[in-house]
């Protein structure tokens, strides 16, 4: 059965270290995306905290736990059946993680801890113990990876092979040089990964700058053919209805199949 | 030590089934690329035979063996130290393969048999037993894959992890629909693979049409940053000098490394 999924990638203004005001910005963004009919809503990496920390103490200061009251305030604006993915600086005992929370209005589904750390992150966060993760959510099976994770082609591939219906990708992409007229390289990598595995990908990036780091503003919905299908409107939100074909179908008629044609014993 | 490599991807006119005239076109294309200073020259998939066969008998008719006299005629135009990669329909005992020959002026280095077969190819050719292959050539270590092989992200990745200095990619890309302003999807996949593994990729595609199949004309040199660095001139040849950095270096200073940051036990 062909099915469709209305998704939103949304990028509210985030201020470094200002957790309470960021939570309020996220709450409004979630509410607006729900109003736009989204069934999956993706926010950026470290949306509650900001990204460009000077040191671990500063990151710890802006970290929250899985049972912070903030989460129930955010869950309260979700309509039943809507899944949200929100990046946050997670504190768990003495450890910090760069995590993404996955939740609905009435359930903490889980969270994913980033396992490929970029730049100075290794001095701030512990590495997660899984390369992307899969979650059973109301609409089906959701893959989640964070930023640099997706630049390892193994990550989106294994999530797709594990049955992901769609990939949520919270990111904070510092802008890197690129030739005139080209898309950001991280978008090219996400487009290629999407196409290779027929895996639609919902990317929420930051906007503006933070401590001199200019963001790529790469928020986008990539369809399962690997094409950029939606970019943000003036509100910073990209909303689109993905037509996802038959669940799990990777066939390329009449002769081929993206997964069936793999030769795993040769890799 | 930073090194550079002058490469050519060249796409002469190929006529279905006309092996002798194709060999002559290939010979001229090789000679011109040698004159342009190329140290690596890549020709399309099935360059000696054409692609759109009606049935196996027709493919067999246009197939040649590894010891066909054609190869010494082609090798004769190479300057010492130049490596050529030429796609051909290979006959070996009762089998046919979609292969790429790798040779220099004085040595048959080897060939690679395509292991991911596209479309009707499965009715024409046997599958090769390796997913891309590595060859020691005068300039270093060459990765070779053919067309659909490269749409499996595992293939360029494993060749890069195996130490490929550059990837030669003979293709016959039938043109597929794409949104206005976008690059061909196979190019996007090659750009992403190149960037993920810092693996420059030299792609030779077909031009024009064959039995109603319109080719993508995707001949290109992609640099190790994943950007299209050269496309063909009016003669159908893309020549460029790749600056390849320190051999095997995948570092992203100050904190990262494209290979060192992998978490292979999690994949």
mmCIF file of N, CA and C in Angstrom, chain B residues 50-111:
data_model
loop_
_atom_site.group_PDB
_atom_site.id
_atom_site.type_symbol
_atom_site.label_atom_id
_atom_site.label_comp_id
_atom_site.label_asym_id
_atom_site.label_seq_id
_atom_site.Cartn_x
_atom_site.Cartn_y
_atom_site.Cartn_z
ATOM 1 N N UNK B 50 29.671 -1.448 -27.322
ATOM 2 C CA UNK B 50 28.347 -0.860 -27.136
ATOM 3 C C UNK B 50 27.578 -1.631 -26.071
ATOM 4 N N UNK B 51 26.381 -1.125 -25.754
ATOM 5 C CA UNK B 51 25.676 -1.607 -24.551
ATOM 6 C C UNK B 51 24.318 -2.268 -24.807
ATOM 7 N N UNK B 52 23.509 -1.680 -25.690
ATOM 8 C CA UNK B 52 22.079 -2.058 -25.741
ATOM 9 C C UNK B 52 21.865 -3.306 -26.604
ATOM 10 N N UNK B 53 22.338 -4.439 -26.120
ATOM 11 C CA UNK B 53 22.179 -5.690 -26.850
ATOM 12 C C UNK B 53 20.754 -6.214 -26.734
ATOM 13 N N UNK B 54 20.302 -6.857 -27.807
ATOM 14 C CA UNK B 54 18.965 -7.460 -27.801
ATOM 15 C C UNK B 54 18.966 -8.764 -27.015
ATOM 16 N N UNK B 55 20.046 -9.526 -27.135
ATOM 17 C CA UNK B 55 20.089 -10.811 -26.447
ATOM 18 C C UNK B 55 21.543 -11.234 -26.249
ATOM 19 N N UNK B 56 21.699 -12.379 -25.598
ATOM 20 C CA UNK B 56 23.040 -12.848 -25.256
ATOM 21 C C UNK B 56 23.876 -13.167 -26.496
ATOM 22 N N UNK B 57 23.225 -13.700 -27.529
ATOM 23 C CA UNK B 57 23.971 -14.026 -28.747
ATOM 24 C C UNK B 57 24.636 -12.773 -29.324
ATOM 25 N N UNK B 58 23.880 -11.679 -29.307
ATOM 26 C CA UNK B 58 24.424 -10.438 -29.852
ATOM 27 C C UNK B 58 25.586 -9.933 -28.990
ATOM 28 N N UNK B 59 25.433 -10.059 -27.680
ATOM 29 C CA UNK B 59 26.532 -9.656 -26.786
ATOM 30 C C UNK B 59 27.748 -10.551 -27.012
ATOM 31 N N UNK B 60 27.510 -11.847 -27.153
ATOM 32 C CA UNK B 60 28.611 -12.791 -27.377
ATOM 33 C C UNK B 60 29.361 -12.444 -28.661
ATOM 34 N N UNK B 61 28.608 -12.079 -29.661
ATOM 35 C CA UNK B 61 29.187 -11.724 -30.964
ATOM 36 C C UNK B 61 30.162 -10.545 -30.841
ATOM 37 N N UNK B 62 29.852 -9.638 -29.944
ATOM 38 C CA UNK B 62 30.692 -8.440 -29.780
ATOM 39 C C UNK B 62 31.700 -8.590 -28.638
ATOM 40 N N UNK B 63 31.778 -9.790 -28.066
ATOM 41 C CA UNK B 63 32.698 -9.985 -26.937
ATOM 42 C C UNK B 63 34.092 -10.337 -27.443
ATOM 43 N N UNK B 64 35.079 -10.073 -26.609
ATOM 44 C CA UNK B 64 36.471 -10.422 -26.933
ATOM 45 C C UNK B 64 37.118 -11.034 -25.691
ATOM 46 N N UNK B 65 38.240 -11.689 -25.891
ATOM 47 C CA UNK B 65 38.939 -12.294 -24.754
ATOM 48 C C UNK B 65 40.032 -11.350 -24.258
ATOM 49 N N UNK B 66 40.607 -11.760 -23.127
ATOM 50 C CA UNK B 66 41.703 -10.972 -22.560
ATOM 51 C C UNK B 66 42.922 -10.943 -23.461
ATOM 52 N N UNK B 67 43.044 -11.950 -24.319
ATOM 53 C CA UNK B 67 44.237 -11.995 -25.182
ATOM 54 C C UNK B 67 43.927 -11.625 -26.631
ATOM 55 N N UNK B 68 42.842 -10.929 -26.839
ATOM 56 C CA UNK B 68 42.529 -10.446 -28.192
ATOM 57 C C UNK B 68 43.667 -9.515 -28.666
ATOM 58 N N UNK B 69 44.037 -9.600 -29.951
ATOM 59 C CA UNK B 69 45.122 -8.730 -30.463
ATOM 60 C C UNK B 69 44.815 -7.239 -30.357
ATOM 61 N N UNK B 70 43.528 -6.910 -30.251
ATOM 62 C CA UNK B 70 43.113 -5.510 -30.058
ATOM 63 C C UNK B 70 43.857 -4.835 -28.896
ATOM 64 N N UNK B 71 44.090 -5.586 -27.827
ATOM 65 C CA UNK B 71 44.699 -4.972 -26.636
ATOM 66 C C UNK B 71 46.120 -4.473 -26.901
ATOM 67 N N UNK B 72 46.869 -5.223 -27.694
ATOM 68 C CA UNK B 72 48.250 -4.752 -27.944
ATOM 69 C C UNK B 72 48.248 -3.527 -28.851
ATOM 70 N N UNK B 73 47.257 -3.443 -29.729
ATOM 71 C CA UNK B 73 47.144 -2.225 -30.554
ATOM 72 C C UNK B 73 46.848 -1.000 -29.676
ATOM 73 N N UNK B 74 45.984 -1.199 -28.673
ATOM 74 C CA UNK B 74 45.654 -0.077 -27.782
ATOM 75 C C UNK B 74 46.847 0.259 -26.878
ATOM 76 N N UNK B 75 47.491 -0.772 -26.354
ATOM 77 C CA UNK B 75 48.631 -0.543 -25.461
ATOM 78 C C UNK B 75 49.752 0.202 -26.191
ATOM 79 N N UNK B 76 49.838 -0.019 -27.493
ATOM 80 C CA UNK B 76 50.942 0.560 -28.272
ATOM 81 C C UNK B 76 50.928 2.088 -28.292
ATOM 82 N N UNK B 77 49.759 2.688 -28.087
ATOM 83 C CA UNK B 77 49.714 4.162 -28.137
ATOM 84 C C UNK B 77 49.971 4.808 -26.769
ATOM 85 N N UNK B 78 50.069 3.986 -25.722
ATOM 86 C CA UNK B 78 50.304 4.558 -24.383
ATOM 87 C C UNK B 78 51.776 4.892 -24.194
ATOM 88 N N UNK B 79 52.032 6.045 -23.597
ATOM 89 C CA UNK B 79 53.407 6.381 -23.201
ATOM 90 C C UNK B 79 53.772 5.535 -21.978
ATOM 91 N N UNK B 80 55.059 5.325 -21.731
ATOM 92 C CA UNK B 80 55.459 4.546 -20.551
ATOM 93 C C UNK B 80 54.883 5.151 -19.273
ATOM 94 N N UNK B 81 54.370 4.297 -18.400
ATOM 95 C CA UNK B 81 53.852 4.759 -17.112
ATOM 96 C C UNK B 81 52.405 5.204 -17.134
ATOM 97 N N UNK B 82 51.784 5.262 -18.320
ATOM 98 C CA UNK B 82 50.379 5.662 -18.405
ATOM 99 C C UNK B 82 49.488 4.429 -18.197
ATOM 100 N N UNK B 83 48.432 4.591 -17.407
ATOM 101 C CA UNK B 83 47.488 3.504 -17.140
ATOM 102 C C UNK B 83 46.173 3.778 -17.880
ATOM 103 N N UNK B 84 45.679 2.763 -18.601
ATOM 104 C CA UNK B 84 44.381 2.889 -19.274
ATOM 105 C C UNK B 84 43.376 1.933 -18.658
ATOM 106 N N UNK B 85 42.114 2.388 -18.604
ATOM 107 C CA UNK B 85 41.004 1.559 -18.125
ATOM 108 C C UNK B 85 39.924 1.592 -19.215
ATOM 109 N N UNK B 86 39.656 0.440 -19.808
ATOM 110 C CA UNK B 86 38.753 0.377 -20.965
ATOM 111 C C UNK B 86 37.702 -0.703 -20.734
ATOM 112 N N UNK B 87 36.429 -0.298 -20.780
ATOM 113 C CA UNK B 87 35.349 -1.263 -20.628
ATOM 114 C C UNK B 87 35.205 -2.138 -21.860
ATOM 115 N N UNK B 88 34.905 -3.420 -21.631
ATOM 116 C CA UNK B 88 34.713 -4.329 -22.767
ATOM 117 C C UNK B 88 33.808 -5.496 -22.380
ATOM 118 N N UNK B 89 33.218 -6.106 -23.403
ATOM 119 C CA UNK B 89 32.442 -7.328 -23.198
ATOM 120 C C UNK B 89 33.441 -8.473 -23.254
ATOM 121 N N UNK B 90 33.657 -9.103 -22.098
ATOM 122 C CA UNK B 90 34.693 -10.127 -22.000
ATOM 123 C C UNK B 90 34.109 -11.527 -22.184
ATOM 124 N N UNK B 91 34.742 -12.295 -23.042
ATOM 125 C CA UNK B 91 34.382 -13.716 -23.197
ATOM 126 C C UNK B 91 35.475 -14.547 -22.538
ATOM 127 N N UNK B 92 35.061 -15.437 -21.625
ATOM 128 C CA UNK B 92 36.021 -16.315 -20.940
ATOM 129 C C UNK B 92 35.377 -17.685 -20.882
ATOM 130 N N UNK B 93 35.910 -18.613 -21.670
ATOM 131 C CA UNK B 93 35.281 -19.910 -21.871
ATOM 132 C C UNK B 93 33.827 -19.685 -22.284
ATOM 133 N N UNK B 94 32.866 -20.240 -21.543
ATOM 134 C CA UNK B 94 31.474 -20.080 -22.007
ATOM 135 C C UNK B 94 30.773 -18.886 -21.367
ATOM 136 N N UNK B 95 31.537 -18.100 -20.628
ATOM 137 C CA UNK B 95 30.917 -16.995 -19.908
ATOM 138 C C UNK B 95 31.195 -15.647 -20.564
ATOM 139 N N UNK B 96 30.260 -14.725 -20.325
ATOM 140 C CA UNK B 96 30.470 -13.320 -20.719
ATOM 141 C C UNK B 96 30.471 -12.475 -19.450
ATOM 142 N N UNK B 97 31.310 -11.464 -19.435
ATOM 143 C CA UNK B 97 31.373 -10.521 -18.320
ATOM 144 C C UNK B 97 31.386 -9.101 -18.859
ATOM 145 N N UNK B 98 30.841 -8.200 -18.056
ATOM 146 C CA UNK B 98 30.937 -6.768 -18.328
ATOM 147 C C UNK B 98 32.181 -6.296 -17.567
ATOM 148 N N UNK B 99 33.282 -6.159 -18.290
ATOM 149 C CA UNK B 99 34.591 -6.001 -17.635
ATOM 150 C C UNK B 99 35.253 -4.678 -17.969
ATOM 151 N N UNK B 100 36.263 -4.349 -17.177
ATOM 152 C CA UNK B 100 37.125 -3.209 -17.491
ATOM 153 C C UNK B 100 38.560 -3.692 -17.463
ATOM 154 N N UNK B 101 39.264 -3.494 -18.569
ATOM 155 C CA UNK B 101 40.665 -3.873 -18.671
ATOM 156 C C UNK B 101 41.536 -2.751 -18.123
ATOM 157 N N UNK B 102 42.581 -3.130 -17.383
ATOM 158 C CA UNK B 102 43.535 -2.164 -16.833
ATOM 159 C C UNK B 102 44.907 -2.542 -17.383
ATOM 160 N N UNK B 103 45.496 -1.626 -18.142
ATOM 161 C CA UNK B 103 46.782 -1.972 -18.778
ATOM 162 C C UNK B 103 47.643 -0.732 -18.997
ATOM 163 N N UNK B 104 48.930 -1.036 -19.184
ATOM 164 C CA UNK B 104 49.891 0.015 -19.539
ATOM 165 C C UNK B 104 50.484 -0.353 -20.902
ATOM 166 N N UNK B 105 51.474 0.422 -21.329
ATOM 167 C CA UNK B 105 52.091 0.148 -22.633
ATOM 168 C C UNK B 105 52.728 -1.241 -22.672
ATOM 169 N N UNK B 106 53.199 -1.707 -21.532
ATOM 170 C CA UNK B 106 53.947 -2.969 -21.564
ATOM 171 C C UNK B 106 53.424 -4.034 -20.619
ATOM 172 N N UNK B 107 52.227 -3.802 -20.022
ATOM 173 C CA UNK B 107 51.742 -4.781 -19.039
ATOM 174 C C UNK B 107 50.221 -4.862 -18.999
ATOM 175 N N UNK B 108 49.710 -6.080 -19.035
ATOM 176 C CA UNK B 108 48.292 -6.321 -18.736
ATOM 177 C C UNK B 108 48.182 -6.401 -17.223
ATOM 178 N N UNK B 109 47.673 -5.343 -16.599
ATOM 179 C CA UNK B 109 47.661 -5.312 -15.135
ATOM 180 C C UNK B 109 46.553 -6.202 -14.575
ATOM 181 N N UNK B 110 45.408 -6.190 -15.238
ATOM 182 C CA UNK B 110 44.317 -7.049 -14.787
ATOM 183 C C UNK B 110 43.010 -6.536 -15.333
ATOM 184 N N UNK B 111 41.923 -7.195 -14.950
ATOM 185 C CA UNK B 111 40.655 -6.573 -15.253
ATOM 186 C C UNK B 111 39.663 -6.844 -14.152
#
